[in-house]
mmCIF file of C-alpha atoms and ligand atoms in Angstrom:
data_model
loop_
_atom_site.group_PDB
_atom_site.id
_atom_site.type_symbol
_atom_site.label_atom_id
_atom_site.label_comp_id
_atom_site.label_asym_id
_atom_site.label_seq_id
_atom_site.Cartn_x
_atom_site.Cartn_y
_atom_site.Cartn_z
ATOM 1 C CA UNK I 1 -7.026 -11.833 19.107
ATOM 2 C CA UNK I 2 -7.596 -8.879 21.474
ATOM 3 C CA UNK I 3 -6.445 -5.614 19.976
ATOM 4 C CA UNK I 4 -3.873 -4.828 22.673
ATOM 5 C CA UNK I 5 -2.492 -8.359 22.482
ATOM 6 C CA UNK I 6 -1.296 -7.978 18.905
ATOM 7 C CA UNK I 7 2.303 -9.082 18.537
ATOM 8 C CA UNK I 8 3.737 -8.207 15.112
ATOM 9 C CA UNK I 9 6.363 -10.922 15.581
ATOM 10 C CA UNK I 10 3.778 -13.660 16.340
ATOM 11 C CA UNK I 11 1.201 -13.352 13.601
ATOM 12 C CA UNK I 12 -1.876 -15.578 13.305
ATOM 13 C CA UNK I 13 -1.509 -18.619 11.071
ATOM 14 C CA UNK I 14 -2.110 -17.575 7.458
ATOM 15 C CA UNK I 15 -1.880 -21.004 5.851
ATOM 16 C CA UNK I 16 -4.142 -21.213 2.787
ATOM 17 C CA UNK I 17 -4.283 -17.434 2.306
ATOM 18 C CA UNK I 18 -2.870 -15.603 -0.685
ATOM 19 C CA UNK I 19 -1.948 -11.893 -0.706
ATOM 20 C CA UNK I 20 -0.795 -9.565 -3.457
ATOM 21 C CA UNK I 21 1.598 -6.734 -2.588
ATOM 22 C CA UNK I 22 2.506 -3.910 -4.954
ATOM 23 C CA UNK I 23 6.082 -2.611 -4.914
ATOM 24 C CA UNK I 24 7.397 -5.790 -3.268
ATOM 25 C CA UNK I 25 10.972 -5.610 -4.439
ATOM 26 C CA UNK I 26 12.091 -3.086 -1.818
ATOM 27 C CA UNK I 27 11.232 -1.259 1.390
ATOM 28 C CA UNK I 28 7.934 -1.775 3.179
ATOM 29 C CA UNK I 29 6.509 -3.962 0.416
ATOM 30 C CA UNK I 30 9.391 -6.420 0.668
ATOM 31 C CA UNK I 31 9.211 -6.671 4.467
ATOM 32 C CA UNK I 32 5.438 -7.070 4.363
ATOM 33 C CA UNK I 33 5.921 -10.070 2.051
ATOM 34 C CA UNK I 34 8.491 -11.571 4.428
ATOM 35 C CA UNK I 35 6.146 -11.229 7.388
ATOM 36 C CA UNK I 36 3.190 -12.713 5.504
ATOM 37 C CA UNK I 37 5.204 -15.689 4.284
ATOM 38 C CA UNK I 38 6.680 -16.347 7.746
ATOM 39 C CA UNK I 39 3.069 -16.607 8.984
ATOM 40 C CA UNK I 40 2.289 -19.267 6.382
ATOM 41 C CA UNK I 41 0.690 -17.191 3.591
ATOM 42 C CA UNK I 42 1.338 -17.367 -0.130
ATOM 43 C CA UNK I 43 2.370 -14.027 -1.595
ATOM 44 C CA UNK I 44 2.303 -12.571 -5.064
ATOM 45 C CA UNK I 45 5.294 -10.238 -5.117
ATOM 46 C CA UNK I 46 4.847 -7.597 -7.772
ATOM 47 C CA UNK I 47 7.142 -4.967 -9.240
ATOM 48 C CA UNK I 48 7.840 -3.088 -12.431
ATOM 49 C CA UNK I 49 11.371 -4.366 -13.009
ATOM 50 C CA UNK I 50 11.949 -8.123 -13.553
ATOM 51 C CA UNK I 51 15.551 -8.084 -12.284
ATOM 52 C CA UNK I 52 14.738 -6.241 -9.074
ATOM 53 C CA UNK I 53 11.751 -8.514 -8.559
ATOM 54 C CA UNK I 54 13.797 -11.726 -8.947
ATOM 55 C CA UNK I 55 16.484 -10.349 -6.620
ATOM 56 C CA UNK I 56 13.811 -9.703 -3.967
ATOM 57 C CA UNK I 57 12.286 -13.129 -4.428
ATOM 58 C CA UNK I 58 15.757 -14.714 -4.072
ATOM 59 C CA UNK I 59 16.337 -12.685 -0.887
ATOM 60 C CA UNK I 60 13.028 -13.847 0.556
ATOM 61 C CA UNK I 61 13.950 -17.451 -0.166
ATOM 62 C CA UNK I 62 17.372 -16.973 1.474
ATOM 63 C CA UNK I 63 15.901 -15.409 4.599
ATOM 64 C CA UNK I 64 12.674 -17.343 5.155
ATOM 65 C CA UNK I 65 12.661 -21.167 5.248
ATOM 66 C CA UNK I 66 8.873 -21.268 4.853
ATOM 67 C CA UNK I 67 9.113 -19.460 1.477
ATOM 68 C CA UNK I 68 9.591 -22.629 -0.578
ATOM 69 C CA UNK I 69 6.648 -22.956 -3.003
ATOM 70 C CA UNK I 70 4.799 -19.966 -1.525
ATOM 71 C CA UNK I 71 6.158 -17.019 -3.490
ATOM 72 C CA UNK I 72 4.901 -15.962 -6.915
ATOM 73 C CA UNK I 73 6.171 -12.988 -8.882
ATOM 74 C CA UNK I 74 4.223 -10.808 -11.281
ATOM 75 C CA UNK I 75 5.206 -7.759 -13.303
ATOM 76 C CA UNK I 76 3.028 -4.811 -12.340
ATOM 77 C CA UNK I 77 3.823 -1.170 -13.055
ATOM 78 C CA UNK I 78 1.258 0.863 -11.139
ATOM 79 C CA UNK I 79 1.856 3.937 -13.302
ATOM 80 C CA UNK I 80 0.653 2.042 -16.383
ATOM 81 C CA UNK I 81 -3.043 1.172 -16.567
ATOM 82 C CA UNK I 82 -2.421 -1.532 -19.204
ATOM 83 C CA UNK I 83 0.072 -3.241 -16.893
ATOM 84 C CA UNK I 84 -2.396 -2.933 -13.997
ATOM 85 C CA UNK I 85 -5.158 -4.644 -15.981
ATOM 86 C CA UNK I 86 -2.887 -7.435 -17.230
ATOM 87 C CA UNK I 87 -1.478 -8.130 -13.754
ATOM 88 C CA UNK I 88 -4.932 -8.130 -12.158
ATOM 89 C CA UNK I 89 -6.197 -10.625 -14.735
ATOM 90 C CA UNK I 90 -3.230 -12.875 -14.133
ATOM 91 C CA UNK I 91 -3.470 -12.698 -10.316
ATOM 92 C CA UNK I 92 -7.211 -13.351 -10.392
ATOM 93 C CA UNK I 93 -6.952 -16.462 -12.529
ATOM 94 C CA UNK I 94 -4.017 -18.073 -10.738
ATOM 95 C CA UNK I 95 -5.509 -18.472 -7.264
ATOM 96 C CA UNK I 96 -7.701 -16.923 -4.571
ATOM 97 C CA UNK I 97 -6.985 -13.379 -3.387
ATOM 98 C CA UNK I 98 -7.464 -12.768 0.342
ATOM 99 C CA UNK I 99 -5.951 -9.316 0.456
ATOM 100 C CA UNK I 100 -4.165 -6.670 -1.573
ATOM 101 C CA UNK I 101 -1.587 -4.300 -0.116
ATOM 102 C CA UNK I 102 -1.552 -1.199 -2.304
ATOM 103 C CA UNK I 103 1.949 -0.170 -1.283
ATOM 104 C CA UNK I 104 4.002 0.845 -4.345
ATOM 105 C CA UNK I 105 4.919 4.473 -4.428
ATOM 106 C CA UNK I 106 7.215 7.173 -5.662
ATOM 107 C CA UNK I 107 8.542 8.619 -2.415
ATOM 108 C CA UNK I 108 10.976 11.064 -4.037
ATOM 109 C CA UNK I 109 9.019 12.628 -6.908
ATOM 110 C CA UNK I 110 10.784 14.323 -9.819
ATOM 111 C CA UNK I 111 11.457 18.066 -9.437
ATOM 112 C CA UNK I 112 9.635 18.820 -12.682
ATOM 113 C CA UNK I 113 6.161 17.518 -13.525
ATOM 114 C CA UNK I 114 6.272 14.344 -15.653
ATOM 115 C CA UNK I 115 3.491 12.367 -17.297
ATOM 116 C CA UNK I 116 3.051 8.651 -18.026
ATOM 117 C CA UNK I 117 2.521 7.252 -21.545
ATOM 118 C CA UNK I 118 -1.229 7.424 -20.698
ATOM 119 C CA UNK I 119 -0.757 11.199 -20.258
ATOM 120 C CA UNK I 120 -1.308 11.213 -16.474
ATOM 121 C CA UNK I 121 0.876 13.038 -13.954
ATOM 122 C CA UNK I 122 3.427 10.442 -12.831
ATOM 123 C CA UNK I 123 3.162 10.600 -9.030
ATOM 124 C CA UNK I 124 -0.642 10.588 -8.955
ATOM 125 C CA UNK I 125 -0.689 7.787 -11.551
ATOM 126 C CA UNK I 126 1.784 5.612 -9.625
ATOM 127 C CA UNK I 127 0.656 6.152 -6.055
ATOM 128 C CA UNK I 128 -3.102 6.614 -6.423
ATOM 129 C CA UNK I 129 -4.697 6.003 -9.818
ATOM 130 C CA UNK I 130 -2.997 2.680 -10.625
ATOM 131 C CA UNK I 131 -4.063 1.351 -7.230
ATOM 132 C CA UNK I 132 -7.618 2.566 -7.752
ATOM 133 C CA UNK I 133 -7.652 0.606 -11.029
ATOM 134 C CA UNK I 134 -6.021 -2.485 -9.535
ATOM 135 C CA UNK I 135 -8.409 -2.619 -6.582
ATOM 136 C CA UNK I 136 -11.400 -2.285 -8.906
ATOM 137 C CA UNK I 137 -10.100 -5.073 -11.151
ATOM 138 C CA UNK I 138 -9.571 -7.370 -8.145
ATOM 139 C CA UNK I 139 -12.875 -6.643 -6.429
ATOM 140 C CA UNK I 140 -14.640 -9.820 -7.614
ATOM 141 C CA UNK I 141 -11.883 -12.226 -6.483
ATOM 142 C CA UNK I 142 -11.698 -10.346 -3.172
ATOM 143 C CA UNK I 143 -15.465 -10.641 -2.726
ATOM 144 C CA UNK I 144 -15.161 -14.434 -3.096
ATOM 145 C CA UNK I 145 -12.858 -14.610 -0.063
ATOM 146 C CA UNK I 146 -14.335 -11.753 1.987
ATOM 147 C CA UNK I 147 -10.949 -10.102 1.462
ATOM 148 C CA UNK I 148 -9.295 -6.806 2.289
ATOM 149 C CA UNK I 149 -7.732 -3.835 0.631
ATOM 150 C CA UNK I 150 -5.066 -1.818 2.427
ATOM 151 C CA UNK I 151 -4.007 1.577 1.076
ATOM 152 C CA UNK I 152 -0.886 3.500 2.062
ATOM 153 C CA UNK I 153 -1.301 6.810 3.826
ATOM 154 C CA UNK I 154 1.310 9.151 5.236
ATOM 155 C CA UNK I 155 1.887 11.617 8.071
ATOM 156 C CA UNK I 156 2.685 14.192 5.391
ATOM 157 C CA UNK I 157 -1.070 14.712 4.926
ATOM 158 C CA UNK I 158 -1.192 16.204 8.446
ATOM 159 C CA UNK I 159 1.865 18.413 7.852
ATOM 160 C CA UNK I 160 0.581 19.820 4.520
ATOM 161 C CA UNK I 161 -3.147 19.136 4.157
ATOM 162 C CA UNK I 162 -3.435 20.010 0.471
ATOM 163 C CA UNK I 163 -6.896 19.737 -1.042
ATOM 164 C CA UNK I 164 -6.329 17.947 -4.370
ATOM 165 C CA UNK I 165 -8.681 20.155 -6.405
ATOM 166 C CA UNK I 166 -6.213 19.693 -9.265
ATOM 167 C CA UNK I 167 -5.102 16.056 -8.640
ATOM 168 C CA UNK I 168 -2.687 16.018 -11.580
ATOM 169 C CA UNK I 169 -1.160 19.386 -10.651
ATOM 170 C CA UNK I 170 -1.481 20.889 -14.081
ATOM 171 C CA UNK I 171 -0.758 24.171 -12.240
ATOM 172 C CA UNK I 172 1.675 24.679 -9.383
ATOM 173 C CA UNK I 173 3.535 21.351 -9.432
ATOM 174 C CA UNK I 174 6.193 20.809 -6.768
ATOM 175 C CA UNK I 175 7.686 17.469 -5.778
ATOM 176 C CA UNK I 176 6.378 17.768 -2.184
ATOM 177 C CA UNK I 177 2.917 18.834 -3.242
ATOM 178 C CA UNK I 178 2.707 15.983 -5.760
ATOM 179 C CA UNK I 179 3.676 13.470 -3.065
ATOM 180 C CA UNK I 180 1.317 14.798 -0.394
ATOM 181 C CA UNK I 181 -1.627 15.133 -2.777
ATOM 182 C CA UNK I 182 -1.114 11.551 -3.923
ATOM 183 C CA UNK I 183 -1.236 10.432 -0.275
ATOM 184 C CA UNK I 184 -4.328 12.526 0.491
ATOM 185 C CA UNK I 185 -5.812 10.721 -2.507
ATOM 186 C CA UNK I 186 -4.828 7.172 -1.499
ATOM 187 C CA UNK I 187 -6.111 7.681 2.045
ATOM 188 C CA UNK I 188 -9.376 9.359 1.009
ATOM 189 C CA UNK I 189 -9.974 6.691 -1.647
ATOM 190 C CA UNK I 190 -9.337 3.969 0.933
ATOM 191 C CA UNK I 191 -12.036 5.354 3.242
ATOM 192 C CA UNK I 192 -14.400 6.129 0.370
ATOM 193 C CA UNK I 193 -13.982 2.578 -0.935
ATOM 194 C CA UNK I 194 -15.055 1.238 2.444
ATOM 195 C CA UNK I 195 -18.147 3.482 2.533
ATOM 196 C CA UNK I 196 -19.139 2.395 -0.986
ATOM 197 C CA UNK I 197 -18.460 -1.295 -0.317
ATOM 198 C CA UNK I 198 -20.646 -1.218 2.802
ATOM 199 C CA UNK I 199 -23.414 0.693 1.030
ATOM 200 C CA UNK I 200 -23.409 -1.847 -1.797
ATOM 201 C CA UNK I 201 -23.301 -4.834 0.577
ATOM 202 C CA UNK I 202 -19.988 -6.160 -0.750
ATOM 203 C CA UNK I 203 -18.067 -8.434 1.618
ATOM 204 C CA UNK I 204 -14.734 -6.682 1.081
ATOM 205 C CA UNK I 205 -13.274 -4.203 3.539
ATOM 206 C CA UNK I 206 -10.950 -1.323 2.835
ATOM 207 C CA UNK I 207 -8.459 0.033 5.376
ATOM 208 C CA UNK I 208 -5.562 2.476 5.362
ATOM 209 C CA UNK I 209 -2.182 2.163 7.100
ATOM 210 C CA UNK I 210 0.912 4.324 7.441
ATOM 211 C CA UNK I 211 4.429 3.269 8.491
ATOM 212 C CA UNK I 212 5.420 6.344 10.514
ATOM 213 C CA UNK I 213 8.883 7.403 9.454
ATOM 214 C CA UNK I 214 10.708 4.302 8.222
ATOM 215 C CA UNK I 215 14.080 4.670 6.574
ATOM 216 C CA UNK I 216 16.540 2.493 4.668
ATOM 217 C CA UNK I 217 19.616 3.428 6.719
ATOM 218 C CA UNK I 218 17.994 1.958 9.837
ATOM 219 C CA UNK I 219 16.896 -1.198 8.014
ATOM 220 C CA UNK I 220 18.796 -4.506 7.793
ATOM 221 C CA UNK I 221 21.062 -4.732 4.755
ATOM 222 C CA UNK I 222 19.741 -7.319 2.299
ATOM 223 C CA UNK I 223 21.450 -7.955 -0.995
ATOM 224 C CA UNK I 224 19.240 -6.869 -3.882
ATOM 225 C CA UNK I 225 16.679 -5.250 -1.553
ATOM 226 C CA UNK I 226 18.317 -2.738 0.775
ATOM 227 C CA UNK I 227 21.963 -1.782 0.379
ATOM 228 C CA UNK I 228 22.411 1.709 1.832
ATOM 229 C CA UNK I 229 25.804 3.437 1.574
ATOM 230 C CA UNK I 230 27.825 4.074 4.743
ATOM 231 C CA UNK I 231 26.968 7.750 4.461
ATOM 232 C CA UNK I 232 23.240 6.982 4.340
ATOM 233 C CA UNK I 233 23.533 4.685 7.360
ATOM 234 C CA UNK I 234 25.339 7.445 9.252
ATOM 235 C CA UNK I 235 22.851 10.174 8.267
ATOM 236 C CA UNK I 236 19.798 7.985 8.944
ATOM 237 C CA UNK I 237 21.110 6.888 12.330
ATOM 238 C CA UNK I 238 21.376 10.544 13.376
ATOM 239 C CA UNK I 239 17.577 10.575 13.146
ATOM 240 C CA UNK I 240 17.359 7.478 15.377
ATOM 241 C CA UNK I 241 14.921 8.721 18.035
ATOM 242 C CA UNK I 242 12.178 9.589 15.540
ATOM 243 C CA UNK I 243 12.622 6.857 12.958
ATOM 244 C CA UNK I 244 12.443 3.111 12.574
ATOM 245 C CA UNK I 245 13.437 0.398 10.110
ATOM 246 C CA UNK I 246 11.248 -0.480 7.149
ATOM 247 C CA UNK I 247 10.926 -3.936 8.679
ATOM 248 C CA UNK I 248 9.089 -2.368 11.644
ATOM 249 C CA UNK I 249 7.363 0.128 9.345
ATOM 250 C CA UNK I 250 5.671 -2.825 7.649
ATOM 251 C CA UNK I 251 3.979 -3.846 10.924
ATOM 252 C CA UNK I 252 0.914 -1.544 10.682
ATOM 253 C CA UNK I 253 0.453 -2.474 7.011
ATOM 254 C CA UNK I 254 0.464 -6.179 7.794
ATOM 255 C CA UNK I 255 -1.784 -5.741 10.822
ATOM 256 C CA UNK I 256 -4.339 -3.838 8.749
ATOM 257 C CA UNK I 257 -4.200 -6.626 6.167
ATOM 258 C CA UNK I 258 -4.570 -9.643 8.467
ATOM 259 C CA UNK I 259 -5.730 -8.797 12.002
ATOM 260 C CA UNK I 260 -9.049 -10.687 12.336
ATOM 261 C CA UNK I 261 -10.344 -7.886 14.596
ATOM 262 C CA UNK I 262 -9.506 -5.057 12.189
ATOM 263 C CA UNK I 263 -12.485 -3.379 10.524
ATOM 264 C CA UNK I 264 -13.094 -1.599 7.247
ATOM 265 C CA UNK I 265 -12.546 2.164 7.439
ATOM 266 C CA UNK I 266 -9.842 1.883 10.125
ATOM 267 C CA UNK I 267 -6.465 3.571 9.947
ATOM 268 C CA UNK I 268 -3.383 1.833 11.375
ATOM 269 C CA UNK I 269 -0.043 3.364 12.301
ATOM 270 C CA UNK I 270 2.815 3.123 14.791
ATOM 271 C CA UNK I 271 2.050 3.682 18.470
ATOM 272 C CA UNK I 272 4.521 6.570 18.828
ATOM 273 C CA UNK I 273 3.414 8.267 15.601
ATOM 274 C CA UNK I 274 6.675 7.828 13.668
ATOM 275 C CA UNK I 275 7.698 4.486 15.204
ATOM 276 C CA UNK I 276 6.550 1.671 17.409
ATOM 277 C CA UNK I 277 4.032 -1.123 17.657
ATOM 278 C CA UNK I 278 1.113 -1.105 15.197
ATOM 279 C CA UNK I 279 -2.238 0.155 16.439
ATOM 280 C CA UNK I 280 -5.377 1.989 15.334
ATOM 281 C CA UNK I 281 -4.503 5.649 14.671
ATOM 282 C CA UNK I 282 -6.322 8.855 13.762
ATOM 283 C CA UNK I 283 -6.111 9.899 10.115
ATOM 284 C CA UNK I 284 -5.605 13.563 9.160
ATOM 285 C CA UNK I 285 -8.733 15.713 8.922
ATOM 286 C CA UNK I 286 -8.522 16.305 5.177
ATOM 287 C CA UNK I 287 -8.519 12.568 4.441
ATOM 288 C CA UNK I 288 -11.765 12.168 6.418
ATOM 289 C CA UNK I 289 -13.675 14.668 4.283
ATOM 290 C CA UNK I 290 -16.309 12.666 2.337
ATOM 291 C CA UNK I 291 -16.812 15.435 -0.244
ATOM 292 C CA UNK I 292 -13.147 15.489 -1.195
ATOM 293 C CA UNK I 293 -13.174 11.694 -1.301
ATOM 294 C CA UNK I 294 -16.242 11.539 -3.555
ATOM 295 C CA UNK I 295 -14.716 14.122 -5.898
ATOM 296 C CA UNK I 296 -11.470 12.085 -6.096
ATOM 297 C CA UNK I 297 -13.407 8.882 -6.694
ATOM 298 C CA UNK I 298 -15.233 10.358 -9.671
ATOM 299 C CA UNK I 299 -12.015 11.841 -10.994
ATOM 300 C CA UNK I 300 -10.346 8.415 -10.834
ATOM 301 C CA UNK I 301 -13.289 6.682 -12.507
ATOM 302 C CA UNK I 302 -13.134 9.167 -15.388
ATOM 303 C CA UNK I 303 -9.359 9.241 -15.711
ATOM 304 C CA UNK I 304 -8.716 5.498 -15.407
ATOM 305 C CA UNK I 305 -11.961 4.583 -17.205
ATOM 306 C CA UNK I 306 -12.637 2.063 -14.449
ATOM 307 C CA UNK I 307 -15.954 1.516 -12.681
ATOM 308 C CA UNK I 308 -15.732 -0.771 -9.657
ATOM 309 C CA UNK I 309 -18.215 -3.668 -10.178
ATOM 310 C CA UNK I 310 -20.100 -3.118 -6.901
ATOM 311 C CA UNK I 311 -23.347 -4.750 -8.025
ATOM 312 C CA UNK I 312 -21.673 -7.890 -9.334
ATOM 313 C CA UNK I 313 -19.440 -8.080 -6.269
ATOM 314 C CA UNK I 314 -22.452 -7.881 -3.955
ATOM 315 C CA UNK I 315 -23.882 -10.988 -5.650
ATOM 316 C CA UNK I 316 -20.697 -13.038 -5.346
ATOM 317 C CA UNK I 317 -21.103 -16.000 -2.994
ATOM 318 C CA UNK I 318 -18.275 -16.239 -0.451
ATOM 319 C CA UNK I 319 -16.260 -19.463 -0.543
HETATM 320 N N1 NAP J 1 9.015 5.000 4.368
HETATM 321 C C1 NAP J 1 8.213 5.843 4.992
HETATM 322 O O1 NAP J 1 8.536 6.403 6.057
HETATM 323 C C2 NAP J 1 6.851 6.125 4.425
HETATM 324 C C3 NAP J 1 6.032 7.048 5.097
HETATM 325 C C4 NAP J 1 4.715 7.240 4.632
HETATM 326 C C5 NAP J 1 4.243 6.529 3.558
HETATM 327 N N2 NAP J 1 5.087 5.655 2.911
HETATM 328 C C6 NAP J 1 4.528 4.946 1.753
HETATM 329 O O2 NAP J 1 4.893 3.578 1.801
HETATM 330 C C7 NAP J 1 5.013 3.043 0.474
HETATM 331 C C8 NAP J 1 6.339 2.341 0.332
HETATM 332 O O3 NAP J 1 7.377 3.227 0.719
HETATM 333 P P1 NAP J 1 8.871 2.730 0.962
HETATM 334 O O4 NAP J 1 9.443 3.585 2.024
HETATM 335 O O5 NAP J 1 8.932 1.256 1.100
HETATM 336 O O6 NAP J 1 9.528 3.177 -0.420
HETATM 337 P P2 NAP J 1 10.675 2.486 -1.293
HETATM 338 O O7 NAP J 1 11.646 1.771 -0.407
HETATM 339 O O8 NAP J 1 11.160 3.560 -2.185
HETATM 340 O O9 NAP J 1 9.908 1.384 -2.122
HETATM 341 C C9 NAP J 1 8.941 1.769 -3.046
HETATM 342 C C10 NAP J 1 8.484 0.567 -3.825
HETATM 343 O O10 NAP J 1 7.509 1.014 -4.767
HETATM 344 C C11 NAP J 1 7.912 0.574 -6.048
HETATM 345 N N3 NAP J 1 7.452 1.388 -7.158
HETATM 346 C C12 NAP J 1 7.716 2.694 -7.435
HETATM 347 N N4 NAP J 1 7.127 3.045 -8.597
HETATM 348 C C13 NAP J 1 6.466 1.940 -9.054
HETATM 349 C C14 NAP J 1 5.675 1.652 -10.191
HETATM 350 N N5 NAP J 1 5.438 2.557 -11.150
HETATM 351 N N6 NAP J 1 5.145 0.408 -10.324
HETATM 352 C C15 NAP J 1 5.382 -0.539 -9.386
HETATM 353 N N7 NAP J 1 6.149 -0.343 -8.316
HETATM 354 C C16 NAP J 1 6.679 0.891 -8.145
HETATM 355 C C17 NAP J 1 9.430 0.532 -5.984
HETATM 356 O O11 NAP J 1 9.935 -0.248 -7.048
HETATM 357 P P3 NAP J 1 11.275 0.176 -7.865
HETATM 358 O O12 NAP J 1 12.405 -0.426 -7.096
HETATM 359 O O13 NAP J 1 11.054 -0.414 -9.197
HETATM 360 O O14 NAP J 1 11.333 1.684 -7.868
HETATM 361 C C18 NAP J 1 9.610 -0.089 -4.612
HETATM 362 O O15 NAP J 1 9.417 -1.472 -4.674
HETATM 363 C C19 NAP J 1 4.829 4.241 -0.464
HETATM 364 O O16 NAP J 1 3.501 4.244 -0.925
HETATM 365 C C20 NAP J 1 5.087 5.444 0.445
HETATM 366 O O17 NAP J 1 4.393 6.587 0.020
HETATM 367 C C21 NAP J 1 6.367 5.439 3.310
#
């Protein structure tokens, strides 16, 4: 499909493909699952809370006729490396994996620094490190299908281009800094993954996408998934000209995951920066710095105790 002919409401047929999405019980993750299933894919909806996950699965079944028999659920807490490993093992043994959308995230970090039971700063662990571990664990199944990884970036990395020299913010924690640093990390890791995959000859590509500025008060109300108060609807609608729904915010994520013409190392976002049709975009300068990316990669390897199996993945025969 020609790049300018992409219609996010008329996706290519995805029958026979299976995608895993982190943080699928709400927001962009939920709408990405809807769009994938409508196009014929199977999805593995994942989340950390079983009740919220079943509510989202029920909503997807209510809203999408094609969902019958195509939706799996899996508990996955991205802030917990044990949960990441268990979920990856389960997803890898229950079917092929054609793509992984590394979407889950803390978007409103705590005011004070918090750590996970593994002793890692919570926002970095949830948004970046858990996804680094998950992607590494799923590399072999992805190599079998010639699959894709899509990481979640953010415009905030242009507004405050923090160099994550101290990724866990042992010093100088603020909620904003923790969020932006985690997004510098996810974006840099996404590009670094693609460079390393190419260098190793692995048939997996890694891309990054951002949803512009997508907010719940401009998003359809869905029981168990998105139930904003009247006040939130009112406040969010005041920002109408520069915002969009999370349903539309999912468009660049889904395009990066499934567009047959998309390539590893690309960055997708809305046409009008914060809103609009999905297209190739320009990532912030700091996220394109290979030295920062290499430093983050090594930090993640050490902290998560995960080495991506590049050599093995390069030998995997595509099915
Ligand atoms: N919305 C935007 O304008 C915007 C802009 C730039 C980037 N992003 C990025 O897009 C992604 C999704 O954002 P969103 O707007 O859809 O946010 P959201 O509506 O708050 O949804 C976040 C999702 O992540 C899940 N999550 C949080 N912590 C988790 C954990 N430890 N393990 C597993 N799942 C976890 C949440 O599950 P629970 O319900 O269990 O909390 C929820 O499903 C994030 O990575 C965010 O940084 C969003």
